Amino acid sequence: MYFEWKNAYELGVEEVDKQHNKLFRIGRNLSVLIQTTDILTNFNEIKQILGELKSYTIEHFSREEQFMRDKGYPDLASHIMEHDFLRKKLLKIDRLGHPNHETIVKLVSFVSDWISRHILISDMKIRNYLLREKD
Ligand SMILES: [Fe+2]
């Protein structure tokens, strides 16, 4: 199962946590789908949720970037560069044409791992910054 939510992902920043939760929800739906059916029999549905995952991730990234800007977060530029990396990958999904099942599984697994790591390492730095600023 990909996109499994862990409490460790909680930043304690409500609006960002809500968005991460929604992102994982979409990812889990996709994960269940690709593990119970395959792209040949369920092409439209898989493509549709994959599209949802892509557009919501991109939307979430811009909202998170705006949030960091609003809070005067000092490492904004490098955080945006990280987002850019995944954004570029996600935008390539449209060019996949008719991918096979393995390609989809690899992609979902990659995005799931990337986002988990990104939250634990980079998004946590936002949390730490906000906690420091509070004092
Ligand atoms: Fe982020």
Short mmCIF file of C-alpha atoms and ligand atoms in Angstrom, two decimals:
data_model
loop_
_atom_site.label_atom_id
_atom_site.label_comp_id
_atom_site.label_asym_id
_atom_site.label_seq_id
_atom_site.Cartn_x
_atom_site.Cartn_y
_atom_site.Cartn_z
CA MET A 1 0.00 0.00 0.00
CA TYR A 2 1.31 3.40 -0.96
CA PHE A 3 0.40 6.73 0.58
CA GLU A 4 -0.11 5.33 4.02
CA TRP A 5 -0.61 8.14 6.49
CA LYS A 6 1.58 8.27 9.58
CA ASN A 7 1.20 10.57 12.56
CA ALA A 8 4.80 11.58 12.03
CA TYR A 9 3.64 13.57 8.98
CA GLU A 10 1.63 15.91 11.17
CA LEU A 11 3.23 19.38 11.13
CA GLY A 12 0.84 20.90 13.59
CA VAL A 13 0.01 23.51 10.96
CA GLU A 14 -3.66 22.95 10.32
CA GLU A 15 -4.01 24.17 6.76
CA VAL A 16 -0.93 22.32 5.52
CA ASP A 17 -1.85 19.14 7.41
CA LYS A 18 -5.33 19.21 5.89
CA GLN A 19 -3.87 19.46 2.40
CA HIS A 20 -1.38 16.66 3.07
CA ASN A 21 -4.23 14.50 4.34
CA LYS A 22 -6.25 15.11 1.21
CA LEU A 23 -3.22 14.34 -0.93
CA PHE A 24 -2.71 11.03 0.86
CA ARG A 25 -6.41 10.22 0.54
CA ILE A 26 -6.23 10.61 -3.23
CA GLY A 27 -2.99 8.62 -3.28
CA ARG A 28 -4.52 5.82 -1.23
CA ASN A 29 -7.50 5.59 -3.59
CA LEU A 30 -5.08 5.26 -6.44
CA SER A 31 -3.01 2.74 -4.52
CA VAL A 32 -6.04 0.53 -3.83
CA LEU A 33 -7.09 0.77 -7.44
CA ILE A 34 -3.75 -0.27 -8.91
CA GLN A 35 -3.47 -3.12 -6.44
CA THR A 36 -6.92 -4.53 -7.12
CA THR A 37 -7.24 -3.95 -10.83
CA ASP A 38 -4.96 -3.17 -13.72
CA ILE A 39 -4.54 -0.39 -16.21
CA LEU A 40 -5.89 -2.53 -19.06
CA THR A 41 -9.25 -3.18 -17.46
CA ASN A 42 -9.56 0.10 -15.64
CA PHE A 43 -7.70 2.59 -17.77
CA ASN A 44 -10.14 5.50 -17.42
CA GLU A 45 -10.51 5.32 -13.67
CA ILE A 46 -6.79 4.94 -13.04
CA LYS A 47 -6.00 7.78 -15.41
CA GLN A 48 -8.61 9.95 -13.75
CA ILE A 49 -7.30 9.48 -10.19
CA LEU A 50 -3.74 9.85 -11.40
CA GLY A 51 -4.80 13.18 -12.92
CA GLU A 52 -6.39 14.14 -9.62
CA LEU A 53 -3.21 13.27 -7.72
CA LYS A 54 -1.21 15.37 -10.15
CA SER A 55 -3.42 18.43 -10.07
CA TYR A 56 -3.95 18.35 -6.31
CA THR A 57 -0.23 17.98 -5.63
CA ILE A 58 0.48 20.95 -7.87
CA GLU A 59 -2.25 22.98 -6.20
CA HIS A 60 -0.97 22.01 -2.75
CA PHE A 61 2.59 23.01 -3.66
CA SER A 62 1.54 26.51 -4.71
CA ARG A 63 -0.54 26.93 -1.56
CA GLU A 64 2.33 25.72 0.61
CA GLU A 65 4.71 28.11 -1.19
CA GLN A 66 2.30 30.99 -0.56
CA PHE A 67 2.08 29.96 3.09
CA MET A 68 5.88 30.03 3.41
CA ARG A 69 6.00 33.43 1.70
CA ASP A 70 3.36 34.78 4.10
CA LYS A 71 5.35 33.51 7.08
CA GLY A 72 8.64 34.93 5.79
CA TYR A 73 10.16 31.46 5.65
CA PRO A 74 13.88 31.89 4.92
CA ASP A 75 14.48 28.68 2.93
CA LEU A 76 11.69 29.33 0.45
CA ALA A 77 13.89 29.18 -2.66
CA SER A 78 15.34 25.74 -1.98
CA HIS A 79 11.95 24.42 -0.94
CA ILE A 80 10.46 25.63 -4.22
CA MET A 81 13.29 23.89 -6.08
CA GLU A 82 12.31 20.62 -4.44
CA HIS A 83 8.68 21.14 -5.41
CA ASP A 84 9.81 21.94 -8.96
CA PHE A 85 11.44 18.55 -9.23
CA LEU A 86 8.22 16.67 -8.51
CA ARG A 87 6.09 19.18 -10.42
CA LYS A 88 8.11 18.47 -13.56
CA LYS A 89 7.74 14.72 -13.06
CA LEU A 90 4.00 15.06 -12.54
CA LEU A 91 3.53 17.22 -15.60
CA LYS A 92 5.11 14.46 -17.67
CA ILE A 93 2.24 12.11 -16.76
CA ASP A 94 0.13 13.57 -19.56
CA ARG A 95 2.77 12.53 -22.05
CA LEU A 96 2.74 8.88 -20.95
CA GLY A 97 0.10 7.99 -23.55
CA HIS A 98 -0.86 4.38 -22.86
CA PRO A 99 1.45 3.30 -20.04
CA ASN A 100 1.58 -0.31 -18.88
CA HIS A 101 0.63 -1.34 -15.37
CA GLU A 102 4.21 -1.57 -14.14
CA THR A 103 4.94 2.00 -15.22
CA ILE A 104 1.94 3.24 -13.23
CA VAL A 105 2.91 1.23 -10.14
CA LYS A 106 6.46 2.56 -10.32
CA LEU A 107 5.21 6.11 -10.68
CA VAL A 108 2.79 5.85 -7.75
CA SER A 109 5.46 4.26 -5.60
CA PHE A 110 7.93 6.99 -6.53
CA VAL A 111 5.53 9.84 -5.81
CA SER A 112 4.48 8.26 -2.52
CA ASP A 113 8.09 7.84 -1.34
CA TRP A 114 9.07 11.29 -2.53
CA ILE A 115 6.20 13.04 -0.76
CA SER A 116 6.72 11.11 2.49
CA ARG A 117 10.39 11.99 2.56
CA HIS A 118 9.69 15.58 1.59
CA ILE A 119 7.20 16.03 4.42
CA LEU A 120 9.47 14.44 7.01
CA ILE A 121 12.56 16.38 6.02
CA SER A 122 11.63 19.62 4.27
CA ASP A 123 8.12 20.40 5.45
CA MET A 124 9.23 19.67 9.01
CA LYS A 125 11.74 22.51 8.64
CA ILE A 126 8.80 24.87 8.13
CA ARG A 127 7.28 23.57 11.34
CA ASN A 128 10.55 24.06 13.21
CA TYR A 129 10.88 27.57 11.84
CA LEU A 130 7.36 28.47 12.99
CA LEU A 131 8.05 27.05 16.45
CA ARG A 132 11.27 29.09 16.72
CA GLU A 133 9.49 32.23 15.57
CA LYS A 134 6.87 31.80 18.30
CA ASP A 135 9.39 32.18 21.13
FE FE B 1 6.68 21.09 0.68
#
